[in-house]
C-alpha positions as YAML, in Angstrom:
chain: A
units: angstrom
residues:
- id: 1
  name: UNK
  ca: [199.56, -17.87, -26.79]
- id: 2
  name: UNK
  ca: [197.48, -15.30, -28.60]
- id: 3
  name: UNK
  ca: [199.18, -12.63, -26.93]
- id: 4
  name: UNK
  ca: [202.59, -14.07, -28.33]
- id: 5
  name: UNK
  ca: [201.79, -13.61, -31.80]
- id: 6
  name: UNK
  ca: [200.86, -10.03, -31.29]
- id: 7
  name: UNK
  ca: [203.59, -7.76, -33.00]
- id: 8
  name: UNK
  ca: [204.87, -5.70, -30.00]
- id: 9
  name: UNK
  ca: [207.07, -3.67, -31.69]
- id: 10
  name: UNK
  ca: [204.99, -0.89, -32.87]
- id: 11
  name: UNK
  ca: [205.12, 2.65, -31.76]
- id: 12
  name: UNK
  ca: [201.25, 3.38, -32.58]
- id: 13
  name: UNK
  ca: [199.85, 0.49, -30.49]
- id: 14
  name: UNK
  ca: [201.38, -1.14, -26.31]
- id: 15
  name: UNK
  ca: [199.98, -4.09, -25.57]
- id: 16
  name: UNK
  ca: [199.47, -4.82, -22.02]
- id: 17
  name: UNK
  ca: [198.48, -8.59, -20.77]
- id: 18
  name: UNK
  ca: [197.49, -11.15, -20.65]
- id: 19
  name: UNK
  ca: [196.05, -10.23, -17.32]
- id: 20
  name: UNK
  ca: [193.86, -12.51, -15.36]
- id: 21
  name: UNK
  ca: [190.23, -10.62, -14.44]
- id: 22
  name: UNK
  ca: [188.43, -10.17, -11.15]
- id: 23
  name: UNK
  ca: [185.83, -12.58, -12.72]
- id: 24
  name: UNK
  ca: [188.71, -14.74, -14.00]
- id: 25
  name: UNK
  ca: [185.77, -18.05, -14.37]
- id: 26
  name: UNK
  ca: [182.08, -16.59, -16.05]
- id: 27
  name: UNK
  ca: [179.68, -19.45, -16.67]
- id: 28
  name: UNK
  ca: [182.30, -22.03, -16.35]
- id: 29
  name: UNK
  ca: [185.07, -20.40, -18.78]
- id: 30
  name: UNK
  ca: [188.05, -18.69, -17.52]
- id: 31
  name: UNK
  ca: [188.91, -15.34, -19.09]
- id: 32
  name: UNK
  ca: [192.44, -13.74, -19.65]
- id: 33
  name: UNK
  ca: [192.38, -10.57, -21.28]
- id: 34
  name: UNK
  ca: [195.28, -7.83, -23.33]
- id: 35
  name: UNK
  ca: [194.90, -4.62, -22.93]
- id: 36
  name: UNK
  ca: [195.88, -3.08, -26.02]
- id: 37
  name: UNK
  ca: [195.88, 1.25, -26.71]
- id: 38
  name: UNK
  ca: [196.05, 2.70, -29.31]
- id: 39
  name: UNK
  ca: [197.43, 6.51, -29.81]
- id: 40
  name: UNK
  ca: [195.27, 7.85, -32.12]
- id: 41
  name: UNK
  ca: [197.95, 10.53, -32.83]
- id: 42
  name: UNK
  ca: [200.06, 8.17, -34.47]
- id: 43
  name: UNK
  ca: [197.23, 5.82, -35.87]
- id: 44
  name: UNK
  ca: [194.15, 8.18, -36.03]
- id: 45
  name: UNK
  ca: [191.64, 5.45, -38.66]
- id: 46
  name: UNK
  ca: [193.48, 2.40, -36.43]
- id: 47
  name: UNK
  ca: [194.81, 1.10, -39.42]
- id: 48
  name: UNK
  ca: [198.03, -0.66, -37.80]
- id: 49
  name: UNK
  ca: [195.65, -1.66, -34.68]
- id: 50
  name: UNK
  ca: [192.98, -3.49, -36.94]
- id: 51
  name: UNK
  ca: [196.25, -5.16, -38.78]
- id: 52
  name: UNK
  ca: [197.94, -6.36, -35.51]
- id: 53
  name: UNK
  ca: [195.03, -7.90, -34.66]
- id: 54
  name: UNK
  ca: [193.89, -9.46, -37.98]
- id: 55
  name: UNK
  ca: [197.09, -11.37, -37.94]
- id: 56
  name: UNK
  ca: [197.13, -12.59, -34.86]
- id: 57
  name: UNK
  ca: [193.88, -14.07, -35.10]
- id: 58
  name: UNK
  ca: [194.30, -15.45, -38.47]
- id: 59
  name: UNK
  ca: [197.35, -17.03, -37.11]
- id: 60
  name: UNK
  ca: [196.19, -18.36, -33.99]
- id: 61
  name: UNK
  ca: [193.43, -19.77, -35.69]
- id: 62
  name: UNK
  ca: [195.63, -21.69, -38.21]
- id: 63
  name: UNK
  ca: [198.12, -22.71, -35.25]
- id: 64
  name: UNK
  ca: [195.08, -23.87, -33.11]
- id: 65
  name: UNK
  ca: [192.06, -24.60, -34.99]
- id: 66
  name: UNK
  ca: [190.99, -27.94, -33.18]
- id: 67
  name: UNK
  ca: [192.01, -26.23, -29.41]
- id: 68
  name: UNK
  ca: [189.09, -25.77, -27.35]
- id: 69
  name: UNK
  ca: [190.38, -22.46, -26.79]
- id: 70
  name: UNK
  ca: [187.99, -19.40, -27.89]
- id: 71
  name: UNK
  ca: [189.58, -16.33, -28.82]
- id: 72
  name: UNK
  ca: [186.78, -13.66, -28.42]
- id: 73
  name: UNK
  ca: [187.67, -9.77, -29.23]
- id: 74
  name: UNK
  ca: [185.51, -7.50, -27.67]
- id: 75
  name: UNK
  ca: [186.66, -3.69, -28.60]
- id: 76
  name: UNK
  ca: [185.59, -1.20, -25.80]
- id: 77
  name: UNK
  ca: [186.71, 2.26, -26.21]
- id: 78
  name: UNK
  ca: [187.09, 3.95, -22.71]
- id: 79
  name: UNK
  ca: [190.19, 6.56, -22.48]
- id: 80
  name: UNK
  ca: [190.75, 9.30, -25.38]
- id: 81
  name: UNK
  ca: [194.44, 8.44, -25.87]
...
């Protein structure tokens, strides 16, 4: 559901997911995780990519605030886009 309120319709940022992990259960919680890129020619300070996902998880936490669904963001830099 958190993936849903993502705005996909941006050509600075693709998000990819939700994709189920090869350790899809870690100390009894199951993970699902999105992918997301962002070209840093088009967003070099990640302006749009920090606003995507501050809505999102403002939303999601209005929507679902009693769920016992956590919504962790964990950013990892790995390819120079």
């Amino acid at each position: 559901e958190f993936f849903d309120l993502l705005a996909k319709n941006s050509n600075a940022v693709q998000f990819i997911g939700p994709i189920i992990p090869f350790l899809y259960k870690l100390r009894g919680n199951f993970r699902k995780l999105i992918v997301i890129m962002n070209y840093k020619q088009k967003d070099p300070g990640a302006k749009y990519l920090r606003k995507y996902i501050n809505a999102a998880f403002l939303e999601y936490n209005k929507k679902y605030s009693n769920a016992k669904v956590k919504v962790v963001i964990d950013i990892d830099s790995f390819l120079p886009v």
